[in-house]
Coordinates of C-alpha atoms and ligand atoms in Angstrom, one line a residue:
M1 CA -5.7 22.1 -9.3
S2 CA -8.1 19.7 -7.9
S3 CA -10.1 17.5 -10.2
P4 CA -13.2 19.1 -11.5
V5 CA -14.9 15.7 -12.2
P6 CA -16.9 14.4 -9.2
T7 CA -17.5 10.7 -8.7
V8 CA -20.9 9.3 -9.5
S9 CA -21.4 8.8 -5.8
Q10 CA -20.6 12.5 -5.2
V11 CA -23.1 13.7 -7.8
L12 CA -25.8 11.5 -6.3
T13 CA -25.0 12.3 -2.7
D14 CA -25.2 16.0 -3.6
L15 CA -28.5 15.5 -5.2
V16 CA -29.9 13.7 -2.1
A17 CA -28.6 16.6 0.0
Q18 CA -30.5 19.0 -2.2
A19 CA -33.6 16.9 -1.7
V20 CA -33.1 17.0 2.1
A21 CA -32.9 20.8 2.0
A22 CA -35.9 21.1 -0.4
A23 CA -37.9 18.9 1.9
G24 CA -37.2 21.4 4.7
H25 CA -34.8 19.2 6.7
G26 CA -31.6 21.1 6.1
D27 CA -31.5 22.1 9.8
L28 CA -31.0 18.4 10.8
A29 CA -27.3 19.0 10.0
L30 CA -26.8 15.3 9.3
P31 CA -24.0 14.7 6.9
V32 CA -25.6 12.9 4.0
E33 CA -24.5 9.3 3.8
P34 CA -22.8 8.7 0.4
A35 CA -24.9 7.0 -2.2
S36 CA -23.4 3.6 -2.9
P37 CA -23.5 1.2 -5.8
A38 CA -26.5 -1.1 -5.5
G39 CA -25.6 -4.7 -4.9
N40 CA -28.2 -5.8 -7.4
R41 CA -29.0 -4.0 -10.7
Q42 CA -32.7 -4.5 -10.0
H43 CA -32.3 -2.0 -7.2
G44 CA -31.0 0.6 -9.5
D45 CA -27.4 1.6 -10.1
Y46 CA -26.9 3.5 -6.8
Q47 CA -28.8 3.5 -3.6
S48 CA -29.1 6.1 -0.9
N49 CA -29.7 4.9 2.7
H50 CA -29.9 8.4 4.1
A51 CA -33.6 8.1 4.9
F52 CA -32.8 5.6 7.6
R53 CA -30.6 8.1 9.4
M54 CA -33.1 10.9 9.1
A55 CA -36.0 8.9 10.4
K56 CA -34.9 8.9 14.0
P57 CA -34.5 12.7 14.5
L58 CA -37.7 13.2 12.5
R59 CA -39.6 10.6 14.5
S60 CA -40.8 9.2 11.3
S61 CA -40.5 6.0 9.4
P62 CA -37.6 5.6 6.9
R63 CA -40.1 4.7 4.2
A64 CA -42.0 8.0 4.8
V65 CA -38.8 10.0 4.8
A66 CA -37.6 8.3 1.6
E67 CA -41.0 9.1 -0.1
Q68 CA -40.5 12.7 0.9
L69 CA -36.9 12.8 -0.4
L70 CA -38.2 11.3 -3.7
A71 CA -40.8 14.0 -4.0
H72 CA -38.2 16.7 -3.6
L73 CA -35.4 15.1 -5.6
P74 CA -34.5 17.8 -8.2
P75 CA -34.4 16.6 -11.8
H76 CA -30.9 15.8 -12.9
P77 CA -29.6 14.4 -16.2
A78 CA -27.8 11.6 -14.3
V79 CA -31.0 10.2 -13.0
A80 CA -33.3 8.4 -15.4
R81 CA -35.6 7.1 -12.7
A82 CA -35.8 7.0 -8.9
E83 CA -38.0 5.0 -6.6
V84 CA -38.4 4.1 -3.0
A85 CA -37.9 0.4 -2.2
G86 CA -38.1 -1.8 0.8
P87 CA -38.2 -0.2 4.2
G88 CA -36.8 3.1 2.9
F89 CA -34.1 2.8 0.2
L90 CA -33.9 5.4 -2.4
N91 CA -33.0 3.6 -5.6
L92 CA -31.5 5.6 -8.4
H93 CA -31.5 4.3 -12.0
L94 CA -28.9 6.2 -14.0
D95 CA -29.1 7.6 -17.5
E96 CA -26.8 5.8 -19.8
A97 CA -26.0 8.8 -22.0
W98 CA -25.1 10.7 -18.9
L99 CA -22.9 7.8 -17.7
C100 CA -21.1 7.7 -21.0
A101 CA -20.5 11.5 -21.0
H102 CA -19.3 11.3 -17.4
L103 CA -16.9 8.4 -18.1
V104 CA -15.4 10.4 -21.0
A105 CA -15.0 13.4 -18.6
Q106 CA -13.3 11.1 -16.1
V107 CA -10.8 9.5 -18.4
S108 CA -10.0 12.8 -20.1
D109 CA -9.2 14.4 -16.7
P110 CA -5.5 14.5 -15.8
H111 CA -6.3 12.8 -12.5
G112 CA -8.6 10.2 -14.1
G113 CA -11.5 11.7 -12.3
Q114 CA -9.9 10.9 -9.0
P115 CA -11.0 13.5 -6.4
Q116 CA -7.9 15.2 -5.0
D117 CA -9.1 15.3 -1.4
G118 CA -5.5 15.2 -0.1
A119 CA -4.5 18.3 -1.9
G120 CA -2.4 20.5 0.4
R121 CA -1.9 17.8 2.9
T122 CA 1.2 15.7 3.6
V123 CA 1.5 12.2 4.8
V124 CA 4.6 10.4 5.9
I125 CA 4.7 6.7 5.1
D126 CA 7.3 4.6 6.9
Y127 CA 7.7 1.3 5.0
S128 CA 10.2 -1.4 4.1
S129 CA 12.6 -0.3 6.8
P130 CA 14.9 -3.3 6.8
N131 CA 17.9 -3.8 9.1
V132 CA 21.4 -3.2 7.8
A133 CA 23.8 -6.2 7.5
K134 CA 20.9 -8.6 7.4
R135 CA 18.7 -9.9 4.7
M136 CA 15.4 -8.4 4.2
H137 CA 12.9 -11.0 5.3
I138 CA 9.4 -11.7 4.1
G139 CA 8.0 -9.2 6.5
H140 CA 10.1 -6.5 4.9
M141 CA 8.9 -7.6 1.5
R142 CA 5.3 -7.3 2.5
S143 CA 6.0 -3.9 4.1
T144 CA 7.7 -2.8 0.9
I145 CA 4.9 -3.9 -1.4
I146 CA 2.0 -2.8 0.8
G147 CA 3.8 0.4 1.8
S148 CA 4.7 1.4 -1.7
T149 CA 1.1 0.8 -2.8
L150 CA -0.3 3.0 0.1
D151 CA 2.3 5.6 -1.1
R152 CA 0.8 5.5 -4.6
L153 CA -2.8 5.5 -3.3
Y154 CA -2.1 8.6 -1.3
R155 CA -0.4 10.3 -4.2
A156 CA -3.2 9.4 -6.5
T157 CA -5.6 11.2 -4.2
G158 CA -3.6 14.4 -4.1
Y159 CA -1.5 14.0 -1.0
R160 CA 2.1 15.0 -0.9
V161 CA 3.8 11.8 0.3
V162 CA 7.1 11.6 2.2
A163 CA 8.2 7.9 1.8
D164 CA 10.7 7.3 4.5
N165 CA 12.8 4.2 4.7
H166 CA 13.5 3.9 8.4
I167 CA 16.4 1.4 8.1
G168 CA 17.8 -0.3 11.2
D169 CA 21.3 1.0 11.1
W170 CA 22.2 1.4 14.7
G171 CA 22.5 -0.8 17.8
T172 CA 24.7 -3.3 19.6
Q173 CA 24.9 -5.7 16.7
F174 CA 27.4 -3.5 15.1
G175 CA 30.0 -4.1 17.8
M176 CA 29.5 -7.8 17.3
L177 CA 29.8 -7.5 13.6
I178 CA 33.0 -5.5 13.9
V179 CA 34.6 -8.1 16.2
A180 CA 33.5 -10.9 13.8
W181 CA 34.7 -9.0 10.7
R182 CA 38.2 -8.6 12.1
R183 CA 38.4 -12.3 13.1
W184 CA 36.5 -14.3 10.6
L185 CA 35.9 -12.5 7.4
D186 CA 35.9 -14.8 4.4
A187 CA 36.9 -12.4 1.6
A188 CA 35.8 -14.6 -1.2
A189 CA 32.4 -15.2 0.3
F190 CA 32.1 -11.5 0.9
E191 CA 33.0 -10.7 -2.7
A192 CA 30.3 -13.1 -3.9
D193 CA 27.5 -12.2 -1.5
P194 CA 28.3 -9.3 0.7
V195 CA 25.2 -9.2 2.8
G196 CA 25.1 -12.9 3.1
E197 CA 28.7 -12.8 4.5
L198 CA 27.7 -10.1 7.0
E199 CA 24.8 -12.2 8.1
R200 CA 27.1 -15.3 8.4
L201 CA 29.6 -13.3 10.5
Y202 CA 26.8 -12.1 12.9
V203 CA 25.6 -15.7 13.3
A204 CA 29.2 -16.9 13.8
F205 CA 29.6 -14.3 16.5
R206 CA 26.5 -15.4 18.4
E207 CA 27.7 -19.0 18.2
A208 CA 31.2 -18.2 19.4
A209 CA 30.0 -16.0 22.2
K210 CA 28.1 -18.9 23.7
E211 CA 31.4 -20.7 24.2
D212 CA 33.4 -17.6 25.0
P213 CA 31.4 -14.9 26.9
A214 CA 34.4 -12.6 26.8
L215 CA 33.6 -11.9 23.2
E216 CA 30.5 -10.0 24.4
D217 CA 32.7 -7.6 26.3
L218 CA 34.8 -7.0 23.3
A219 CA 31.7 -6.3 21.2
R220 CA 30.4 -3.9 23.8
A221 CA 33.7 -2.1 23.7
E222 CA 33.6 -1.9 19.9
T223 CA 30.0 -0.5 20.0
A224 CA 31.1 2.1 22.5
K225 CA 34.0 3.1 20.3
L226 CA 31.7 3.3 17.3
Q227 CA 29.3 5.5 19.3
A228 CA 32.2 7.7 20.5
G229 CA 33.2 8.3 16.8
D230 CA 36.2 6.1 16.5
P231 CA 37.2 6.6 12.8
E232 CA 38.0 2.9 12.0
N233 CA 34.8 1.6 13.5
R234 CA 32.8 4.3 11.9
A235 CA 34.3 3.5 8.5
L236 CA 33.4 -0.1 8.9
W237 CA 29.9 0.7 10.0
Q238 CA 29.4 3.0 7.0
R239 CA 30.6 0.3 4.8
F240 CA 28.1 -2.2 6.2
I241 CA 25.4 0.3 5.6
A242 CA 26.5 1.1 2.0
I243 CA 26.7 -2.6 1.2
S244 CA 23.2 -3.2 2.5
L245 CA 21.7 -0.3 0.7
V246 CA 23.1 -1.6 -2.6
E247 CA 21.4 -4.9 -2.0
F248 CA 18.1 -3.3 -0.9
Q249 CA 18.2 -1.0 -3.9
G250 CA 18.3 -4.0 -6.2
V251 CA 15.0 -5.2 -4.8
Y252 CA 13.5 -1.7 -4.8
D253 CA 14.4 -1.2 -8.5
R254 CA 12.7 -4.4 -9.5
L255 CA 9.6 -3.8 -7.4
G256 CA 9.4 -0.2 -8.7
V257 CA 9.9 1.3 -5.3
R258 CA 11.6 4.6 -4.5
F259 CA 11.9 6.6 -1.3
D260 CA 12.0 10.3 -0.6
E261 CA 14.1 9.8 2.5
V262 CA 16.2 7.1 4.0
L263 CA 16.6 8.3 7.5
G264 CA 17.8 5.4 9.5
E265 CA 17.7 4.9 13.3
S266 CA 21.2 6.3 13.6
F267 CA 20.0 9.7 12.3
Y268 CA 18.1 10.1 15.5
N269 CA 20.8 9.0 17.9
P270 CA 22.0 12.5 18.9
A271 CA 18.4 13.4 19.9
L272 CA 17.8 10.4 22.2
P273 CA 19.3 11.8 25.5
G274 CA 17.1 14.9 25.1
V275 CA 14.0 12.8 24.5
V276 CA 14.6 10.9 27.7
A277 CA 15.4 14.0 29.7
D278 CA 12.2 15.7 28.4
L279 CA 10.0 12.8 29.2
L280 CA 11.4 12.6 32.7
A281 CA 11.0 16.3 33.2
A282 CA 7.4 16.1 31.9
G283 CA 6.6 13.4 34.3
I284 CA 5.8 10.9 31.5
A285 CA 8.8 8.7 32.3
E286 CA 10.3 7.6 35.6
E287 CA 13.4 5.9 36.8
S288 CA 12.9 2.3 37.7
D289 CA 15.9 0.1 38.9
G290 CA 18.3 2.4 37.1
A291 CA 16.3 2.2 33.9
V292 CA 13.9 4.8 32.5
V293 CA 10.4 3.6 31.7
V294 CA 7.1 5.0 30.6
R295 CA 4.0 3.7 32.4
F296 CA 0.7 4.0 30.7
S297 CA -2.6 5.4 32.1
A298 CA -4.9 2.9 33.7
D299 CA -7.6 4.0 31.3
H300 CA -5.8 3.3 28.0
A301 CA -8.2 1.4 25.8
V302 CA -5.9 -1.5 25.1
K303 CA -5.2 -3.9 28.0
A304 CA -1.7 -4.9 26.8
V305 CA -0.7 -1.2 26.8
R306 CA -2.1 -0.7 30.4
D307 CA -0.3 -3.8 31.6
K308 CA 3.1 -3.1 30.1
I309 CA 5.8 -0.5 30.5
L310 CA 7.9 1.0 27.7
V311 CA 11.6 1.0 28.5
I312 CA 13.3 4.1 26.9
R313 CA 16.7 3.8 28.6
K314 CA 18.3 0.6 29.9
Q315 CA 20.3 0.3 33.1
D316 CA 23.5 0.5 31.1
G317 CA 22.4 3.8 29.5
A318 CA 21.5 2.3 26.1
F319 CA 18.5 3.7 24.3
L320 CA 15.9 1.5 22.6
Y321 CA 13.8 1.0 19.6
G322 CA 10.9 2.9 21.2
T323 CA 13.1 5.9 22.2
T324 CA 14.2 6.2 18.6
D325 CA 10.6 6.1 17.4
L326 CA 9.7 8.9 19.8
A327 CA 12.5 11.0 18.4
T328 CA 11.5 10.1 14.9
L329 CA 8.0 11.2 15.4
E330 CA 9.1 14.6 16.7
H331 CA 11.4 15.0 13.7
R332 CA 8.7 14.1 11.2
L333 CA 6.2 16.4 12.7
S334 CA 8.5 19.4 12.8
T335 CA 10.0 18.7 9.4
W336 CA 7.0 18.0 7.3
A337 CA 4.0 19.0 9.4
P338 CA 2.1 16.0 8.1
A339 CA -1.6 15.4 8.5
G340 CA -0.8 11.7 9.2
I341 CA 2.1 9.3 9.7
V342 CA 1.6 5.7 8.5
Y343 CA 3.8 2.8 9.7
V344 CA 3.8 -0.4 7.8
T345 CA 5.1 -3.5 9.6
D346 CA 4.1 -7.0 10.5
G347 CA 1.5 -7.6 13.2
R348 CA 4.1 -8.5 15.8
Q349 CA 4.8 -4.8 16.3
Q350 CA 1.3 -3.8 17.3
L351 CA 2.1 -3.3 20.9
H352 CA 5.2 -1.4 20.1
F353 CA 3.4 1.2 18.1
Q354 CA 0.5 1.4 20.6
Q355 CA 3.0 2.2 23.3
V356 CA 4.9 4.7 21.2
F357 CA 1.7 6.5 20.1
A358 CA 0.4 6.6 23.7
A359 CA 3.7 7.8 25.1
W360 CA 4.0 10.5 22.5
R361 CA 0.4 11.7 23.0
A362 CA 0.9 12.0 26.7
W363 CA 4.2 13.8 26.2
R364 CA 2.4 16.3 23.8
T365 CA -0.3 16.9 26.3
A366 CA 2.2 17.5 29.1
R367 CA 3.8 20.2 26.9
G368 CA 0.4 21.8 26.3
L369 CA 0.5 20.7 22.7
D370 CA -2.3 19.1 20.7
P371 CA -2.0 15.3 20.8
D372 CA -4.2 15.1 17.7
A373 CA -2.0 17.3 15.6
V374 CA -1.2 14.3 13.5
A375 CA -3.1 11.1 12.8
L376 CA -0.9 8.1 13.8
D377 CA -1.6 4.8 12.1
H378 CA 0.0 1.5 12.3
T379 CA -1.0 -0.6 9.2
W380 CA 0.0 -4.1 10.1
F381 CA -0.1 -7.2 8.0
G382 CA -0.1 -11.0 8.6
T383 CA 2.5 -13.5 7.6
L384 CA 3.2 -14.7 4.2
R385 CA 4.1 -18.3 3.6
L386 CA 6.1 -19.4 0.6
P387 CA 5.0 -22.3 -1.4
E388 CA 6.1 -25.8 -0.5
G389 CA 8.9 -27.1 -2.7
H390 CA 12.4 -26.1 -3.2
M391 CA 12.0 -22.3 -2.7
G392 CA 10.3 -22.7 0.7
T393 CA 12.5 -25.4 2.1
R394 CA 15.8 -24.3 0.8
L395 CA 15.5 -20.7 1.8
G396 CA 13.1 -20.7 4.7
N397 CA 11.7 -17.4 5.9
V398 CA 15.0 -15.5 5.3
I399 CA 15.1 -16.1 1.6
R400 CA 16.8 -13.5 -0.5
L401 CA 14.0 -11.5 -2.0
V402 CA 15.9 -11.4 -5.3
D403 CA 15.7 -15.2 -5.3
L404 CA 12.0 -15.0 -4.8
L405 CA 11.6 -12.5 -7.6
D406 CA 13.9 -14.6 -9.9
E407 CA 11.8 -17.7 -9.2
A408 CA 8.7 -15.8 -10.1
V409 CA 10.3 -14.5 -13.3
R410 CA 11.6 -17.9 -14.3
R411 CA 8.1 -19.3 -13.9
A412 CA 6.5 -16.4 -15.7
R413 CA 9.0 -17.0 -18.6
A414 CA 7.6 -20.5 -19.1
V415 CA 4.1 -19.0 -19.4
V416 CA 5.3 -16.3 -21.8
D417 CA 7.2 -18.7 -24.0
E418 CA 4.1 -20.8 -24.4
K419 CA 1.7 -17.9 -25.0
S420 CA 3.8 -15.7 -27.2
P421 CA 6.5 -17.8 -29.0
Q422 CA 6.4 -15.3 -31.9
L423 CA 8.0 -12.5 -29.8
S424 CA 11.8 -12.0 -29.7
E425 CA 14.0 -13.3 -26.9
T426 CA 14.5 -9.8 -25.5
E427 CA 10.8 -9.1 -25.6
R428 CA 9.9 -12.3 -23.9
A429 CA 12.5 -11.7 -21.2
A430 CA 11.2 -8.2 -20.5
I431 CA 7.6 -9.5 -20.4
A432 CA 8.6 -12.3 -18.0
E433 CA 10.3 -9.8 -15.7
A434 CA 7.2 -7.6 -15.6
V435 CA 4.8 -10.5 -15.2
G436 CA 6.9 -12.2 -12.5
V437 CA 7.3 -9.0 -10.4
G438 CA 3.7 -7.9 -11.1
A439 CA 2.5 -11.3 -9.9
V440 CA 4.4 -11.2 -6.7
R441 CA 3.2 -7.7 -5.9
Y442 CA -0.4 -8.6 -6.8
A443 CA -0.5 -11.9 -4.9
D444 CA 0.4 -9.9 -1.8
L445 CA -1.9 -6.9 -2.4
S446 CA -5.0 -8.9 -3.4
Q447 CA -5.5 -10.2 0.1
N448 CA -6.7 -8.2 3.0
P449 CA -3.4 -7.0 4.5
Q450 CA -4.1 -8.5 7.8
S451 CA -4.8 -12.0 6.7
D452 CA -2.0 -14.5 6.2
V453 CA -1.0 -15.1 2.6
V454 CA 0.3 -18.2 0.9
F455 CA 2.2 -17.9 -2.3
E456 CA 1.0 -20.5 -4.8
W457 CA 2.9 -20.0 -8.0
D458 CA 0.4 -21.6 -10.3
R459 CA -2.4 -19.6 -8.9
M460 CA -0.6 -16.3 -8.9
L461 CA 0.6 -16.7 -12.5
A462 CA -2.7 -18.0 -13.9
L463 CA -4.0 -16.0 -16.8
D464 CA -7.6 -16.3 -15.9
G465 CA -7.9 -15.6 -12.1
N466 CA -7.7 -12.6 -9.8
T467 CA -4.0 -12.2 -10.8
A468 CA -1.6 -9.7 -12.2
P469 CA -1.2 -11.6 -15.5
F470 CA -5.0 -11.5 -16.0
L471 CA -5.0 -7.7 -15.6
M472 CA -1.9 -7.4 -17.8
Y473 CA -3.4 -9.5 -20.6
S474 CA -6.6 -7.6 -20.4
Y475 CA -4.8 -4.3 -20.8
A476 CA -2.6 -5.6 -23.6
R477 CA -5.7 -6.8 -25.3
C478 CA -7.0 -3.3 -25.5
R479 CA -3.8 -2.1 -27.1
S480 CA -3.5 -5.0 -29.5
L481 CA -7.0 -4.4 -30.7
Q482 CA -6.1 -0.8 -31.4
R483 CA -3.0 -1.8 -33.3
K484 CA -5.0 -4.2 -35.3
G485 CA -7.6 -1.5 -36.1
E486 CA -4.8 0.9 -36.8
V487 CA -6.0 3.5 -34.4
R488 CA -3.7 5.3 -32.2
P489 CA -4.9 5.7 -28.6
E490 CA -4.7 9.5 -28.7
D491 CA -6.8 9.6 -31.9
V492 CA -9.7 7.8 -30.4
D493 CA -12.9 9.9 -30.4
L494 CA -14.1 9.3 -26.9
S495 CA -17.2 11.4 -27.4
A496 CA -18.5 8.6 -29.7
L497 CA -19.1 6.5 -26.6
A498 CA -22.7 5.1 -26.2
V499 CA -24.3 2.1 -24.7
S500 CA -26.1 -0.2 -27.1
H501 CA -25.7 -3.5 -25.3
E502 CA -25.9 -4.7 -21.7
L503 CA -22.3 -5.8 -21.6
E504 CA -21.2 -2.3 -22.5
G505 CA -23.5 -0.8 -19.9
A506 CA -22.0 -3.1 -17.2
L507 CA -18.5 -2.2 -18.2
V508 CA -19.2 1.6 -18.3
R509 CA -20.6 1.4 -14.8
L510 CA -17.6 -0.5 -13.4
L511 CA -15.1 1.9 -15.1
L512 CA -16.9 4.9 -13.6
R513 CA -16.7 3.4 -10.1
T514 CA -12.9 3.2 -10.1
P515 CA -12.2 6.6 -8.4
E516 CA -14.7 5.7 -5.6
V517 CA -12.8 2.4 -5.1
V518 CA -9.4 4.1 -5.1
A519 CA -10.7 6.6 -2.5
A520 CA -12.0 3.7 -0.3
A521 CA -8.8 1.7 -0.7
R522 CA -6.8 4.7 0.4
A523 CA -9.0 5.6 3.3
G524 CA -9.1 2.0 4.6
H525 CA -5.5 1.2 3.7
R526 CA -6.8 -1.8 1.8
P527 CA -5.2 -2.2 -1.7
N528 CA -7.2 -5.4 -2.0
L529 CA -10.3 -3.4 -2.6
L530 CA -8.7 -2.0 -5.8
C531 CA -7.5 -5.4 -6.8
D532 CA -11.0 -6.9 -6.5
H533 CA -12.5 -4.0 -8.4
L534 CA -10.0 -4.1 -11.3
F535 CA -10.5 -7.9 -11.5
E536 CA -14.2 -7.4 -11.8
T537 CA -13.7 -4.6 -14.4
A538 CA -11.2 -6.7 -16.4
Q539 CA -13.7 -9.6 -16.4
A540 CA -16.4 -7.2 -17.7
F541 CA -14.0 -6.0 -20.3
N542 CA -13.2 -9.5 -21.5
R543 CA -16.9 -10.4 -21.7
F544 CA -17.5 -7.3 -23.9
Y545 CA -14.4 -8.0 -25.9
F546 CA -15.1 -11.7 -26.6
E547 CA -18.9 -11.3 -27.2
L548 CA -19.2 -8.1 -29.2
D549 CA -17.5 -7.1 -32.4
V550 CA -15.4 -4.0 -32.2
L551 CA -13.5 -3.6 -35.4
K552 CA -16.2 -5.5 -37.3
A553 CA -19.1 -3.8 -35.6
E554 CA -22.2 -3.5 -37.9
T555 CA -22.1 0.3 -38.2
A556 CA -19.5 3.0 -38.2
A557 CA -21.1 4.6 -35.2
L558 CA -21.1 1.3 -33.3
K559 CA -17.4 0.8 -34.1
A560 CA -16.5 4.3 -33.0
S561 CA -18.4 3.8 -29.8
R562 CA -16.7 0.5 -29.0
L563 CA -13.3 1.8 -29.8
A564 CA -14.0 4.6 -27.3
L565 CA -15.0 2.0 -24.7
V566 CA -11.8 0.1 -25.4
E567 CA -9.7 3.2 -24.9
A568 CA -11.6 4.2 -21.7
S569 CA -11.0 0.6 -20.4
A570 CA -7.3 0.8 -21.2
R571 CA -7.0 4.1 -19.4
V572 CA -8.8 3.0 -16.3
L573 CA -7.0 -0.3 -16.1
G574 CA -3.7 1.2 -16.8
R575 CA -4.1 3.8 -14.1
G576 CA -5.3 1.3 -11.5
M577 CA -2.5 -1.1 -12.3
A578 CA 0.0 1.8 -11.9
V579 CA -1.3 2.4 -8.4
L580 CA -0.7 -1.3 -7.6
G581 CA 2.7 -1.3 -9.2
V582 CA 1.7 -3.9 -11.8
P583 CA 3.3 -2.9 -15.1
A584 CA 0.9 -2.3 -18.0
L585 CA 2.6 -3.6 -21.1
E586 CA 1.5 -2.6 -24.5
R587 CA 2.2 -6.0 -26.0
M588 CA 2.4 -9.4 -24.4
Ligands
LIG1 N1 13.6 -2.0 11.2 C1 12.3 -2.5 11.8 C2 12.2 -4.0 11.6 O1 12.9 -4.6 10.7 C3 11.1 -1.8 11.2 C4 11.0 -0.4 11.4 C5 9.6 0.2 11.3 N2 9.5 1.6 11.5 C6 9.6 2.2 12.6 N3 9.6 3.5 12.6 N4 9.7 1.6 13.8 O2 11.5 -4.7 12.3

């Protein structure tokens, strides 16, 4: 069932739409621009800019149109007062009793008042996708964190999500690894750090092949045997995959990440000859010096795509990354019929995805199929730099992600020991794990994905900044207050909520806005919007908490109302943190 509780913006947008119709302009057929929160409370709580859009077709001034809308605005319990301001804004001042009732409806709703606009739709999200027999690098960590958050954002808005870990488990590196394994395996090192040893073997092979090029022929022969199904080589290859998946899983468990599918590149291998043959037959691909390439139309919007070709089969018959991605796209479309497919990788793969999307669309068109049947999106992100100091220099860019998480947890432990010495050893260890991992996720998510991020431990673990620990402590504060007052969250009478102080009014308004922000973060693939909003909300909560009495409020009614506000805050913060994958602990 979709959520019956509309957002405040929806309520007001509908109201403006009614005014448009009542003023006799329904035939303009202009979708009504959503009412948005006013930047400044003097301009009301929400503002509608719709008069600016109507003015042109009506050959009138925005101000005159806004006056007309105001005159036809139907009365509604949400709106205490409306006025026209400036060149044509419609400012809406909201009724606080209505706001309170609406917040109660939101937080009592099973979806937290989150509109389920994705209901009935599927989206495939391709994220993490590390390469077997290698360490995950920082790029894979960002993909894992950002991708899993998009995953949660889509689920929160009603989509069915297929989270697909497209691991790199195929390619010529396996022949090299097999040769190196048979010659140079260090059993003890393998025992201690399996993926580290595989990586060392691969590097050792590359070094040795510089001196002895015959090794390359050997590796090619082993790759060919593997591809032909040689049982020994296949067993080794499967072992490499299994070992890597165990290591990856260790990171996923700690980051709270789980996939619905792990269909690696090898899964698509049998389909590749058919893809190339089809593209050739459709006239999308052509032979060029013994290779098969796709050339792009001279009117493609992106110059780099116009100027470059995509090789889908090499002279030696080998298929490439892009070939696999074309097969993958077909498989996803026919298996899940998604409305969209989202790929999360670092910015260096932009051209790759533009090429794959363009080739696939041309191929669809050539087959008489709709190229817009699925929305294709490459959500890319910038680099992440580790802090100076021993982590950064010792481990470089290919640090083990577990080491990074361990370092975060170690530092979080110092904070927890200082803040909460009264808790038991086990409790402090569990809190430090949650804070460390939450801080790593949050430090990544709180930036615009496309900007470069620098990890600064002190900043990301600070208790009073735009950080995971700040949100976590704010949430825990709600719960500790309830414990102190001996109220169980489920017994709180939410209907007692009322606004008697400006700090309460500000908090209520922010809490109410959360579903709008979640929708925007989902639509724009920008988890940082939600981080910023939760930060602002937690700040408003702390101001309320530190300046007003809750348990010692002057009257019983006031106390009941404030307890309701604490519970509403806990629910909204907890839900938002869950979307970000930041644990909400009951006690810290
Ligand atoms: N394995 C690739 C890498 O590590 C990322 C794969 C992304 N997904 C895809 N369908 N190409 O760079």
